[in-house]
JSON list of C-alpha atoms in Angstrom, two decimals:
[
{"chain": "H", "resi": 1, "resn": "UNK", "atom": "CA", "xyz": [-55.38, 23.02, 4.99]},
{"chain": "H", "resi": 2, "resn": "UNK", "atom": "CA", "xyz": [-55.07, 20.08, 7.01]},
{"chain": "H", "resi": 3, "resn": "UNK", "atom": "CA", "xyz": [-55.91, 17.54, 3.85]},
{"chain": "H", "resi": 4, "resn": "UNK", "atom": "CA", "xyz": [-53.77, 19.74, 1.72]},
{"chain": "H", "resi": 5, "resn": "UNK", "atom": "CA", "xyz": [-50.81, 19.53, 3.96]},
{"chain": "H", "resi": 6, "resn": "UNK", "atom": "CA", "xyz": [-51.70, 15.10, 4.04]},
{"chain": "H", "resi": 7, "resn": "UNK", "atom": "CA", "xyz": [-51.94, 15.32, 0.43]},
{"chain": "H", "resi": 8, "resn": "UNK", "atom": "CA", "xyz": [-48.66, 17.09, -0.14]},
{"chain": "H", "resi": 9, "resn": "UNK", "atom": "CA", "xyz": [-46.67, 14.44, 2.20]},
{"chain": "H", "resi": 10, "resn": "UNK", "atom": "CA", "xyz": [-48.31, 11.47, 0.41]},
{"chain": "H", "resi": 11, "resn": "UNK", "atom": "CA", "xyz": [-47.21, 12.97, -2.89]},
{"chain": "H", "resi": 12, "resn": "UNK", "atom": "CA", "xyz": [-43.55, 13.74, -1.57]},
{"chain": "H", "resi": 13, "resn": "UNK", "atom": "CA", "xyz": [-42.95, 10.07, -0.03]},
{"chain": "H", "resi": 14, "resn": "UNK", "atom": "CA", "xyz": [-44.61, 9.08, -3.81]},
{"chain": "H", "resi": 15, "resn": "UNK", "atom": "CA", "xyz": [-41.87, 10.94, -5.38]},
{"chain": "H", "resi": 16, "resn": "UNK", "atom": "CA", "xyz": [-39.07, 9.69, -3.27]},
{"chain": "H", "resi": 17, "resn": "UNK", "atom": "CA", "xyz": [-39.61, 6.45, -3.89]},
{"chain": "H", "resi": 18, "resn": "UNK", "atom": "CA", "xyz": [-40.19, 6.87, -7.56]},
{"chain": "H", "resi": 19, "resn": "UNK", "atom": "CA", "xyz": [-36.88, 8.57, -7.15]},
{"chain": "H", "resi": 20, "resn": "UNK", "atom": "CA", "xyz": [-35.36, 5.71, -5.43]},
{"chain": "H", "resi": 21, "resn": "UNK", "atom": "CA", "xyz": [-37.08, 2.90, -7.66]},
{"chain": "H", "resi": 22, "resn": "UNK", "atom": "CA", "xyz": [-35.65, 4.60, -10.85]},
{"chain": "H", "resi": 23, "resn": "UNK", "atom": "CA", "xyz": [-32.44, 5.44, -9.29]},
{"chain": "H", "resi": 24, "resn": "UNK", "atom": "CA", "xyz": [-32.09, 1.54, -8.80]},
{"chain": "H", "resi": 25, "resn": "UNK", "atom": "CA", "xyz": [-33.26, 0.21, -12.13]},
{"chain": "H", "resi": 26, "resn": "UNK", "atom": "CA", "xyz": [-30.83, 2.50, -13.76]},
{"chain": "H", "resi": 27, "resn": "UNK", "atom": "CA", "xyz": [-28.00, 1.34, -11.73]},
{"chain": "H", "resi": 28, "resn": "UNK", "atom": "CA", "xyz": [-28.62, -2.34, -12.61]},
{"chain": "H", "resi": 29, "resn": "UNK", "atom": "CA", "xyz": [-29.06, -1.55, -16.28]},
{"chain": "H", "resi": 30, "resn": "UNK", "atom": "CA", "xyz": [-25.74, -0.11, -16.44]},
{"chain": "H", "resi": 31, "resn": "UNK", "atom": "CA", "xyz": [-24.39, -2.59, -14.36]},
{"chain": "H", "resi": 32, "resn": "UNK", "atom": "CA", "xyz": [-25.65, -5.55, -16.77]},
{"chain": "H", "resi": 33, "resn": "UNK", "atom": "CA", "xyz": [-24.65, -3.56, -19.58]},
{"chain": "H", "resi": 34, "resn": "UNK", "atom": "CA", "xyz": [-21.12, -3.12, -18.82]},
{"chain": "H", "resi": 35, "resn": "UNK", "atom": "CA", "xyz": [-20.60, -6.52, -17.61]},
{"chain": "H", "resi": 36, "resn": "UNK", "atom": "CA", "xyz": [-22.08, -7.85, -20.63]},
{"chain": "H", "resi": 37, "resn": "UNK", "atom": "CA", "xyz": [-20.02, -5.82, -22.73]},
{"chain": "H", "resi": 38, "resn": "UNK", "atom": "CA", "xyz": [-16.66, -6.52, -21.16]},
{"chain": "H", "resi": 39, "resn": "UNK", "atom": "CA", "xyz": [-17.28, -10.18, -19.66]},
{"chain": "H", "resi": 40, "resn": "UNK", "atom": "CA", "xyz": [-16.42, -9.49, -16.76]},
{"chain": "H", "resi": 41, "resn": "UNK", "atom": "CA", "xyz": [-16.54, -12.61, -13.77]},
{"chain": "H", "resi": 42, "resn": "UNK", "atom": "CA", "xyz": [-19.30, -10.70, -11.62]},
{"chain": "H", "resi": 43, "resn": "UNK", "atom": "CA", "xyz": [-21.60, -8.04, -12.12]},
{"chain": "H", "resi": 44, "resn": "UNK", "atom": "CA", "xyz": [-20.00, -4.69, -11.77]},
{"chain": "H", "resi": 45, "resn": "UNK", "atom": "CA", "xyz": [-21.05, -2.26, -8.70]},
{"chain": "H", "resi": 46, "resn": "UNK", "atom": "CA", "xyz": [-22.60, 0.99, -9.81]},
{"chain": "H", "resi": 47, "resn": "UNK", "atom": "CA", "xyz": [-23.43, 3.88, -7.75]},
{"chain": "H", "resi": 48, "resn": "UNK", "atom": "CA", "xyz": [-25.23, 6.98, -9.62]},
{"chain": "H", "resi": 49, "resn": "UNK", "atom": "CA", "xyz": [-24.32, 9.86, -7.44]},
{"chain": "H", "resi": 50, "resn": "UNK", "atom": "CA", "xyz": [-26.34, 13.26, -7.09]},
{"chain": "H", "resi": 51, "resn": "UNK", "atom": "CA", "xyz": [-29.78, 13.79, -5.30]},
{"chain": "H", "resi": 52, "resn": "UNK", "atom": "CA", "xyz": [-32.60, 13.99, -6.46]},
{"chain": "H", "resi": 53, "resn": "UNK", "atom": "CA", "xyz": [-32.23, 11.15, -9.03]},
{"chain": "H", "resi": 54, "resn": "UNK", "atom": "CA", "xyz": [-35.58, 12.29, -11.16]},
{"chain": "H", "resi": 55, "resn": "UNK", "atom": "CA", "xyz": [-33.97, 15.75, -11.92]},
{"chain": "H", "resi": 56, "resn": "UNK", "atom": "CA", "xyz": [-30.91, 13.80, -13.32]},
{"chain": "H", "resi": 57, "resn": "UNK", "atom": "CA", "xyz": [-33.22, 11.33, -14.86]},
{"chain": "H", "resi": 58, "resn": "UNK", "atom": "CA", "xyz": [-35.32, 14.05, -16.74]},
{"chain": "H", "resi": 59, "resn": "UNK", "atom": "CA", "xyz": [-32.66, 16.41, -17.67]},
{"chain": "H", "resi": 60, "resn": "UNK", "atom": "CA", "xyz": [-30.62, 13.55, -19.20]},
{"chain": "H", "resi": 61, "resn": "UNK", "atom": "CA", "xyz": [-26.83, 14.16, -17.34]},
{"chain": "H", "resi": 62, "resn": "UNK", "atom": "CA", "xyz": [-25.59, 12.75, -14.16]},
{"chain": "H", "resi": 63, "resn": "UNK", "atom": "CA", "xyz": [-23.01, 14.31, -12.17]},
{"chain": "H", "resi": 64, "resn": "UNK", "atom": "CA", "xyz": [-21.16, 10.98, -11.23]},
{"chain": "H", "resi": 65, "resn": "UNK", "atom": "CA", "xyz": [-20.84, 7.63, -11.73]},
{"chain": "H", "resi": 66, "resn": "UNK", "atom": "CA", "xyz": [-18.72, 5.42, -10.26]},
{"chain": "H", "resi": 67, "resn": "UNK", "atom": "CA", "xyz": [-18.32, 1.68, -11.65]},
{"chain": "H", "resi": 68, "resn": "UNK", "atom": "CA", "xyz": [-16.27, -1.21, -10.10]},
{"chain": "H", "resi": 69, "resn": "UNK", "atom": "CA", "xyz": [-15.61, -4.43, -11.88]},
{"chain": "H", "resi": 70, "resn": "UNK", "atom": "CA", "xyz": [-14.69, -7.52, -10.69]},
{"chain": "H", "resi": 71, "resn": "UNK", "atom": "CA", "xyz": [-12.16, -9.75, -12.80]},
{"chain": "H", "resi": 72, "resn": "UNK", "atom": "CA", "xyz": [-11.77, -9.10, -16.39]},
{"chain": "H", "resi": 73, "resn": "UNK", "atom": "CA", "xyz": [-9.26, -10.41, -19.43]},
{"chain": "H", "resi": 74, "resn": "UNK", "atom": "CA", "xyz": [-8.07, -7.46, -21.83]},
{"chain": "H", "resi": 75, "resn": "UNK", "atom": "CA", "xyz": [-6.10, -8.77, -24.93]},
{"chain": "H", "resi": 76, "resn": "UNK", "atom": "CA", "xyz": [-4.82, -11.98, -22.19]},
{"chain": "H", "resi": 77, "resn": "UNK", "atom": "CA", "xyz": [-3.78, -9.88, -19.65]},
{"chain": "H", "resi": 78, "resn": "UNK", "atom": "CA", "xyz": [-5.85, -10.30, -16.36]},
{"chain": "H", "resi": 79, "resn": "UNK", "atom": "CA", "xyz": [-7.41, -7.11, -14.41]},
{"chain": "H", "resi": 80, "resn": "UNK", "atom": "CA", "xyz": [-8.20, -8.35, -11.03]},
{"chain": "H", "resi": 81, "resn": "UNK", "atom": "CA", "xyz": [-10.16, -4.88, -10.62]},
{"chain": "H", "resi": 82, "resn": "UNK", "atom": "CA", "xyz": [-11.35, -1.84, -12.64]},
{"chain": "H", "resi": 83, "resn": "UNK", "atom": "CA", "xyz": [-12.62, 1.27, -10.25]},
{"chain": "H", "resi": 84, "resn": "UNK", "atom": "CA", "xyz": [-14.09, 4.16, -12.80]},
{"chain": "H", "resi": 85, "resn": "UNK", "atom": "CA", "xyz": [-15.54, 7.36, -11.32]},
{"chain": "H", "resi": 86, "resn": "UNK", "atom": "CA", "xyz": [-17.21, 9.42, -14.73]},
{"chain": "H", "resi": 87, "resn": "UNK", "atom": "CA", "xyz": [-18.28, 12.75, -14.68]},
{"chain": "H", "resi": 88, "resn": "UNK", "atom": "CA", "xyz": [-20.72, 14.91, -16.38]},
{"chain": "H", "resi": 89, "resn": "UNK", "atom": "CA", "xyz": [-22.19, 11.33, -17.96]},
{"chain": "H", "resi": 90, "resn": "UNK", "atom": "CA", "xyz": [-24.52, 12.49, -20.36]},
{"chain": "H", "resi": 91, "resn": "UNK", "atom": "CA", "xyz": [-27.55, 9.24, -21.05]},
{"chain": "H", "resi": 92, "resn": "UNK", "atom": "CA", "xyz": [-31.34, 10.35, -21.43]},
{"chain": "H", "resi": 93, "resn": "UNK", "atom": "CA", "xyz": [-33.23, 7.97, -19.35]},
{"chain": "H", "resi": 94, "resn": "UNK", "atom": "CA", "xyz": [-35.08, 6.32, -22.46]},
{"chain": "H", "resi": 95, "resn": "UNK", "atom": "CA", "xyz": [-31.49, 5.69, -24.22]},
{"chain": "H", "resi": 96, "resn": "UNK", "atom": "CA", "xyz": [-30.44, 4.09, -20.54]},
{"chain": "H", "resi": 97, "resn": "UNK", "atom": "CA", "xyz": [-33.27, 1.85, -20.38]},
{"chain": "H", "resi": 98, "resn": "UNK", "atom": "CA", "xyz": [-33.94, 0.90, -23.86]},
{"chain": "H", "resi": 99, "resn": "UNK", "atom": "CA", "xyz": [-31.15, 1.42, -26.24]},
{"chain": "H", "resi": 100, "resn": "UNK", "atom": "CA", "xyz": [-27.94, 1.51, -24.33]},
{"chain": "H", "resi": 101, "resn": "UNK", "atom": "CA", "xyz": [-25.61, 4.73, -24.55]},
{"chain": "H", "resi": 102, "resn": "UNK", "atom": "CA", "xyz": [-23.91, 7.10, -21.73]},
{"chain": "H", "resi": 103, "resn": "UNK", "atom": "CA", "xyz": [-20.55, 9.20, -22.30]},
{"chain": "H", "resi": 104, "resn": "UNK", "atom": "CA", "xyz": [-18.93, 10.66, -20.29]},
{"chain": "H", "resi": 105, "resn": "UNK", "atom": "CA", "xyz": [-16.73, 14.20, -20.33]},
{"chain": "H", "resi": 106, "resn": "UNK", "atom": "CA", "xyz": [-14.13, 12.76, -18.53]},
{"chain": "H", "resi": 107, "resn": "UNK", "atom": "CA", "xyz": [-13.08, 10.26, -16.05]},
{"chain": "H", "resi": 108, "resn": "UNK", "atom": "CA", "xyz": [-10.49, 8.65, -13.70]},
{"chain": "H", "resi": 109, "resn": "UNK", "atom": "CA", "xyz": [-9.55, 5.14, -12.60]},
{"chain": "H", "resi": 110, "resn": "UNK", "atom": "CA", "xyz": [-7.47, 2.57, -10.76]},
{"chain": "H", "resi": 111, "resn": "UNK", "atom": "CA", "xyz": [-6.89, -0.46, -12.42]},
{"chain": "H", "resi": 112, "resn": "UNK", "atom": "CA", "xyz": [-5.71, -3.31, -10.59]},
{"chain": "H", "resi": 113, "resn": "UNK", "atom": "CA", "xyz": [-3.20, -6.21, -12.16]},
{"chain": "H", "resi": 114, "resn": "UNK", "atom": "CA", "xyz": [-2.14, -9.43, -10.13]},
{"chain": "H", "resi": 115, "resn": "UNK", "atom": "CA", "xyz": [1.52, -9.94, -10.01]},
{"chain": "H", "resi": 116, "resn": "UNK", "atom": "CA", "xyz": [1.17, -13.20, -11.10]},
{"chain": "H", "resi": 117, "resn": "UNK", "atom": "CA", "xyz": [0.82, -11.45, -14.59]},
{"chain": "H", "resi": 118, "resn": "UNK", "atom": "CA", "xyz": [4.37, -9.91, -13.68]},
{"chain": "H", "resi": 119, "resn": "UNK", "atom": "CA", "xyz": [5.40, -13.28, -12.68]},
{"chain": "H", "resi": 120, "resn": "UNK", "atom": "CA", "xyz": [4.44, -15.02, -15.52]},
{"chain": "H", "resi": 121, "resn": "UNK", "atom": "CA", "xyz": [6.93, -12.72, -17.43]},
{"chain": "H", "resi": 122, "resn": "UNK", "atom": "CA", "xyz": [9.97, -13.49, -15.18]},
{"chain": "H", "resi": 123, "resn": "UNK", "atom": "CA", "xyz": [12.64, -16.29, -15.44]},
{"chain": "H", "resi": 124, "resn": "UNK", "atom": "CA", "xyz": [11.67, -19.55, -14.84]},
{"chain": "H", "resi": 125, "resn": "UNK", "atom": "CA", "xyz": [11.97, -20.13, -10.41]},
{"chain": "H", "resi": 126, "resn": "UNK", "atom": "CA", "xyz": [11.47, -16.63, -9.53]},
{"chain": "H", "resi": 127, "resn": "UNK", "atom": "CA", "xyz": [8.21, -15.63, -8.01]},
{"chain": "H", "resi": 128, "resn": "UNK", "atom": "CA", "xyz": [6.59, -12.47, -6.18]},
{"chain": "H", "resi": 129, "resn": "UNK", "atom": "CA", "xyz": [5.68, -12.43, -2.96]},
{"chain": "H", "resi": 130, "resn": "UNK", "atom": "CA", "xyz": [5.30, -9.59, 0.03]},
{"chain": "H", "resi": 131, "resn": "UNK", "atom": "CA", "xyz": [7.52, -9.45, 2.78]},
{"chain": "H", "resi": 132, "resn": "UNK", "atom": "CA", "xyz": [6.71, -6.89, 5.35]},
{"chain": "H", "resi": 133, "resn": "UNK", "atom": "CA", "xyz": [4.21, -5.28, 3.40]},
{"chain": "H", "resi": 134, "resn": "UNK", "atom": "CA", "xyz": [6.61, -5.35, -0.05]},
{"chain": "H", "resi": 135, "resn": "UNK", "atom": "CA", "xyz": [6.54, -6.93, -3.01]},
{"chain": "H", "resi": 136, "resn": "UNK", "atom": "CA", "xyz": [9.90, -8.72, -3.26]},
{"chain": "H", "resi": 137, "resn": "UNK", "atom": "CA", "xyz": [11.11, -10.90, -6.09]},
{"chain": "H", "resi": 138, "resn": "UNK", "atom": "CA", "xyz": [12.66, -14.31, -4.80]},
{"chain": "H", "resi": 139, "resn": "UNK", "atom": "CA", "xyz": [14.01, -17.95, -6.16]},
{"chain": "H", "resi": 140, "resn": "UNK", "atom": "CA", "xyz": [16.68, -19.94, -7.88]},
{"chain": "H", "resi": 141, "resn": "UNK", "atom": "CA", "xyz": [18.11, -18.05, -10.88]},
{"chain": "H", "resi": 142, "resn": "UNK", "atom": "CA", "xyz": [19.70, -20.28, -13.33]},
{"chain": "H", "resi": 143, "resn": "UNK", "atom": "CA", "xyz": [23.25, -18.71, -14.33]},
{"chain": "H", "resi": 144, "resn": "UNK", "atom": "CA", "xyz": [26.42, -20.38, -16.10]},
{"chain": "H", "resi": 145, "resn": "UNK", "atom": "CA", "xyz": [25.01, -24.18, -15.52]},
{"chain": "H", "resi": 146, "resn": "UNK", "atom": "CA", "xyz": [23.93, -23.16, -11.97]},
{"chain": "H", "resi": 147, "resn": "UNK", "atom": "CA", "xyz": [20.79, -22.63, -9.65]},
{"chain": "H", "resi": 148, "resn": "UNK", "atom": "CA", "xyz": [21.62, -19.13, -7.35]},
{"chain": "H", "resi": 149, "resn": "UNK", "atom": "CA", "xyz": [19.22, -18.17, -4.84]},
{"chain": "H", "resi": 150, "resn": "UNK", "atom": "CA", "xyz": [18.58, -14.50, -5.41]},
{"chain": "H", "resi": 151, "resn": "UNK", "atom": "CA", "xyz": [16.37, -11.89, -4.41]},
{"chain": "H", "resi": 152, "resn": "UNK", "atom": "CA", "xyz": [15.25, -8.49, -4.99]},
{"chain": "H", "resi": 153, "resn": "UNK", "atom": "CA", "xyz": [12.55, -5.31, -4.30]},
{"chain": "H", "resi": 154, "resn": "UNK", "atom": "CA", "xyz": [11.38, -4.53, -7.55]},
{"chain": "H", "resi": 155, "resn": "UNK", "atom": "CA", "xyz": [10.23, -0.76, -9.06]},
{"chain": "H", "resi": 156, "resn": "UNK", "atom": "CA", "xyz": [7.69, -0.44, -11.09]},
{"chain": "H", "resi": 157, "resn": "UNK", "atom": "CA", "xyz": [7.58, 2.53, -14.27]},
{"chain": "H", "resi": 158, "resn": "UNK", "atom": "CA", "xyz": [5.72, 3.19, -16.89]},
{"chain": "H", "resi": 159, "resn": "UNK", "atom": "CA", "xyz": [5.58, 5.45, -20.33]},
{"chain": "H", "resi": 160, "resn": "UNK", "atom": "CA", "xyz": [2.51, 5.23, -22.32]},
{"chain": "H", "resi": 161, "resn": "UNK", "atom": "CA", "xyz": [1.24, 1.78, -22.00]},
{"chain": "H", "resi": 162, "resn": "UNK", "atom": "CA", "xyz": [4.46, 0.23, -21.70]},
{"chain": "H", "resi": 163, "resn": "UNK", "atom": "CA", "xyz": [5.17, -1.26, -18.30]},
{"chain": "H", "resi": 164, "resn": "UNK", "atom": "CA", "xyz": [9.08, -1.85, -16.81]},
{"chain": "H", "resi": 165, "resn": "UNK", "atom": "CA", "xyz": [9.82, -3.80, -14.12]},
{"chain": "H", "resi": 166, "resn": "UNK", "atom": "CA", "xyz": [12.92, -2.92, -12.65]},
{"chain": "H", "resi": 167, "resn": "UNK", "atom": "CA", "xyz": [14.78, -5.11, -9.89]},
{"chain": "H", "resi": 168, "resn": "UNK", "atom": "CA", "xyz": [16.35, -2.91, -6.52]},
{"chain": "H", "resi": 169, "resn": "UNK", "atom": "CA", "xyz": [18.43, -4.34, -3.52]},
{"chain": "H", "resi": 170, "resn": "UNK", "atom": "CA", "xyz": [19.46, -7.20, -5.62]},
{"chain": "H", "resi": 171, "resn": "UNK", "atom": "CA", "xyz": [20.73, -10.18, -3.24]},
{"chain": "H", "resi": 172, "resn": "UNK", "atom": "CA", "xyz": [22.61, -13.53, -4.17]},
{"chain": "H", "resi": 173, "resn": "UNK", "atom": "CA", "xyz": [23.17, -16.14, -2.49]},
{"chain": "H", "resi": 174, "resn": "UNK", "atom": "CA", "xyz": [26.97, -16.52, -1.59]},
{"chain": "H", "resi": 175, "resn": "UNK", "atom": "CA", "xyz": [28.75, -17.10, -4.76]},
{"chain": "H", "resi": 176, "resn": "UNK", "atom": "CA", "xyz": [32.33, -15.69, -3.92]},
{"chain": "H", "resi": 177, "resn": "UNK", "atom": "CA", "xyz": [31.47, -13.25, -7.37]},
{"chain": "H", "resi": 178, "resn": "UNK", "atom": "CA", "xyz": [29.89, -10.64, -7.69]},
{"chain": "H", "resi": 179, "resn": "UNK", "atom": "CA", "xyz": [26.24, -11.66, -9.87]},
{"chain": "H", "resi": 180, "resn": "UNK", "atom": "CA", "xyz": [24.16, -8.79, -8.71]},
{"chain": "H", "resi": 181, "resn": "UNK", "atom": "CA", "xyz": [24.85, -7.18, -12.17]},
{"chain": "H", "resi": 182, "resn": "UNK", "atom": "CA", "xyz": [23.59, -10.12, -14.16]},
{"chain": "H", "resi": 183, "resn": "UNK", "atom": "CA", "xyz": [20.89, -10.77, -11.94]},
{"chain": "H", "resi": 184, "resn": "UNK", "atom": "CA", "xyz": [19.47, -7.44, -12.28]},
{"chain": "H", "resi": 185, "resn": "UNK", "atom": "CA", "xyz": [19.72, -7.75, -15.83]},
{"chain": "H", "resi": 186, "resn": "UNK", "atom": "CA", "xyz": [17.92, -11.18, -16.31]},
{"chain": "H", "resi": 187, "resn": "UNK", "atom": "CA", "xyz": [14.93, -10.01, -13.67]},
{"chain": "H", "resi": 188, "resn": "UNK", "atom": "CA", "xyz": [14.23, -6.90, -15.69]},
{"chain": "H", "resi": 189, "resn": "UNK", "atom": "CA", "xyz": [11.71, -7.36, -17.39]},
{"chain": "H", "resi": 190, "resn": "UNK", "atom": "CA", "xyz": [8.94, -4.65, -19.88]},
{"chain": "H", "resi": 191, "resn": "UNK", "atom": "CA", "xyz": [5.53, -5.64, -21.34]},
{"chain": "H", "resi": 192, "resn": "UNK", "atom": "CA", "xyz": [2.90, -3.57, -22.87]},
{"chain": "H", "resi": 193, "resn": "UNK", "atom": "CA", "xyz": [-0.57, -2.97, -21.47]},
{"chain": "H", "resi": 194, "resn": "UNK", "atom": "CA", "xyz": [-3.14, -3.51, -23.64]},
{"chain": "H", "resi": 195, "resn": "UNK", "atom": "CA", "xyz": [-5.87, -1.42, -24.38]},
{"chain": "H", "resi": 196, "resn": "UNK", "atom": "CA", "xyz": [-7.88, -0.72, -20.78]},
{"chain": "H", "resi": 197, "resn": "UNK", "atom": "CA", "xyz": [-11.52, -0.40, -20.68]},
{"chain": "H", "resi": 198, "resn": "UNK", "atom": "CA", "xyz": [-13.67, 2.47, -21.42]},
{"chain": "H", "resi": 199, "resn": "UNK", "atom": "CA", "xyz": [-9.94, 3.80, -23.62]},
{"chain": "H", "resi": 200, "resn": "UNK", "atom": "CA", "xyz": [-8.26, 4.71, -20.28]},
{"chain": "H", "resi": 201, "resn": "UNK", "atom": "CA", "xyz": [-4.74, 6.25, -21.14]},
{"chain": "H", "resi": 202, "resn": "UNK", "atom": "CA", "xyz": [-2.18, 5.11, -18.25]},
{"chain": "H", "resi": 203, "resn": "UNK", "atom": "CA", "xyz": [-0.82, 8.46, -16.24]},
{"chain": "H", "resi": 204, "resn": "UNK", "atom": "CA", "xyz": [0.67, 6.90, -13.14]},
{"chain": "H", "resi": 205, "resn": "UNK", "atom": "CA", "xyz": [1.65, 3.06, -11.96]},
{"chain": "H", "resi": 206, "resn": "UNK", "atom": "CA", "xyz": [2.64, 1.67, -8.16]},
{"chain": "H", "resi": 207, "resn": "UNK", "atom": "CA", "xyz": [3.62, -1.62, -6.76]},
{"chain": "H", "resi": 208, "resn": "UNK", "atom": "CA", "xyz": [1.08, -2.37, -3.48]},
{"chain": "H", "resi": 209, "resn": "UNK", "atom": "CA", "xyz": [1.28, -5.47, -1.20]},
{"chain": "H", "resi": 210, "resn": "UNK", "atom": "CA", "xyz": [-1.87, -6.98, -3.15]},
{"chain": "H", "resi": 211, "resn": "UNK", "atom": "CA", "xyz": [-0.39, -6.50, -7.12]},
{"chain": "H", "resi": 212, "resn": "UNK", "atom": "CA", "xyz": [-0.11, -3.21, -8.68]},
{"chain": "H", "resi": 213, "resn": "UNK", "atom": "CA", "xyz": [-1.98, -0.49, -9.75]},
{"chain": "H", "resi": 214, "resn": "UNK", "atom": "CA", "xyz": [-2.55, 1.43, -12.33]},
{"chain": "H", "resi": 215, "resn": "UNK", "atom": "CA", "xyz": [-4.03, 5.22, -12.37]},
{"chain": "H", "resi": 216, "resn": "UNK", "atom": "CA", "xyz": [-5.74, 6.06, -15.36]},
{"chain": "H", "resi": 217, "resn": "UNK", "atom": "CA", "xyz": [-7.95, 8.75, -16.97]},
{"chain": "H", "resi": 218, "resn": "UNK", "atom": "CA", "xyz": [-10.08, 9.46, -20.12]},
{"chain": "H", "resi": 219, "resn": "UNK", "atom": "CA", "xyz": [-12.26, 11.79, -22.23]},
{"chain": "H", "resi": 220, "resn": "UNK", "atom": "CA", "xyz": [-15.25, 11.44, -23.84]},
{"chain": "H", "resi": 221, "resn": "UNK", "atom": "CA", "xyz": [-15.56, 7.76, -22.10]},
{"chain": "H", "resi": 222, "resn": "UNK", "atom": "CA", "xyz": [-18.28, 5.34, -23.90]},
{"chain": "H", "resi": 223, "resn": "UNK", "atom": "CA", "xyz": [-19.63, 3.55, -20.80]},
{"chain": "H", "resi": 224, "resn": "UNK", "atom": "CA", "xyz": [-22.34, 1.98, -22.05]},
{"chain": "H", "resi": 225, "resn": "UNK", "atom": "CA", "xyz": [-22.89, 1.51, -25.65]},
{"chain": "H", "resi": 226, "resn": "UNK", "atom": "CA", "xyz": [-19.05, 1.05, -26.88]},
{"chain": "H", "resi": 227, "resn": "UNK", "atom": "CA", "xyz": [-17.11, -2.08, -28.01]},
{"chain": "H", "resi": 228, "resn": "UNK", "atom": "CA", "xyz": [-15.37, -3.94, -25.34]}
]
């Protein structure tokens, strides 16, 4: 009994790191393969939820996985950050290790833009920057053959993948007129997103200290195996 009872530990602590040891090689295969297929700057992090890994492994579905990106361009527009959680990703072990393919049923994300790609679509002088803790636009707005200082909080909407920028608590500098009209005018500004990663259709967007970001959500994601 005793030897059966050292054989059956042996084999469990075998297991478990077969678990582990698999767990990990899928991971980085996934993580190589995505980077690879959407250039990003940095290898992406990957974390395969769900325990035991071998039962996910042999059954050939994984109840999460959650992939964050580093910097990425998409049709010129930077993405400082992509943060996917999948669901229900469906990717034999021999298609994850040897020819690449996982979908996924469905998933969510936040996708993270720098405002210097709002900036970049502003009048020339005005820049973003936070002031206690909000983004606030700011700079010398040239008007009628003059340089005004204005200033303003800015809202952020979107409908389907078009993004509006929308000035609030417009300030200008001491004119004697009243600009704040024409300045919110000139600092609004709309662009179009272009098509995200793993086809992730826009359904919310929100203007943090660090840029903005975008939530996002999918069906029938390609994570591995799909065009970039």
């Amino acid at each position: 009994m005793r030897k059966f009872l050292v054989f059956l530990v042996f084999l469990l602590i075998v297991l478990a790191v077969a678990d582990r040891g698999l767990h990990y090689a899928a991971q980085s295969e996934i993580a190589k393969r995505v980077g690879a297929q959407y250039e990003t700057s940095s290898e992406p992090e990957v974390s395969i939820g769900g325990f035991p890994f071998l039962t996910q492994a042999v059954g050939g579905t994984y109840s999460e996985i959650s992939i964050v990106t580093g910097a990425m361009v998409a049709n010129d527009v930077q993405l400082e950050r992509v943060d996917v959680t999948a669901r229900d990703v469906h990717a034999p072990l021999s298609a994850l290790m040897s020819e690449p393919s996982a979908v996924a049923e469905s998933a969510d994300a936040r996708v993270m833009l720098p405002y210097s790609e709002l900036q970049q679509r502003l009048p020339e002088g005005i820049v973003i920057e936070t002031e206690d803790g909000e983004p606030r636009m700011s700079g010398d707005l040239s008007m009628g053959g003059f340089s005004r200082p204005v200033s303003a909080a800015l809202e952020i909407t979107a409908e389907g993948d078009t993004v509006t920028v929308t000035p609030t608590d417009v300030r200008v500098g001491d004119t004697g007129t009243d600009l704040g009209a024409q300045v919110a005018q000139r600092l609004t500004v709309s662009f179009q997103i272009p098509r995200l990663p793993f086809d992730l259709r826009i359904t919310g967007i929100e203007a943090l200290p660090n840029g903005v970001q975008v939530s996002a959500e999918a069906e029938d994601v390609q994570l591995v195996g799909g065009q970039g």
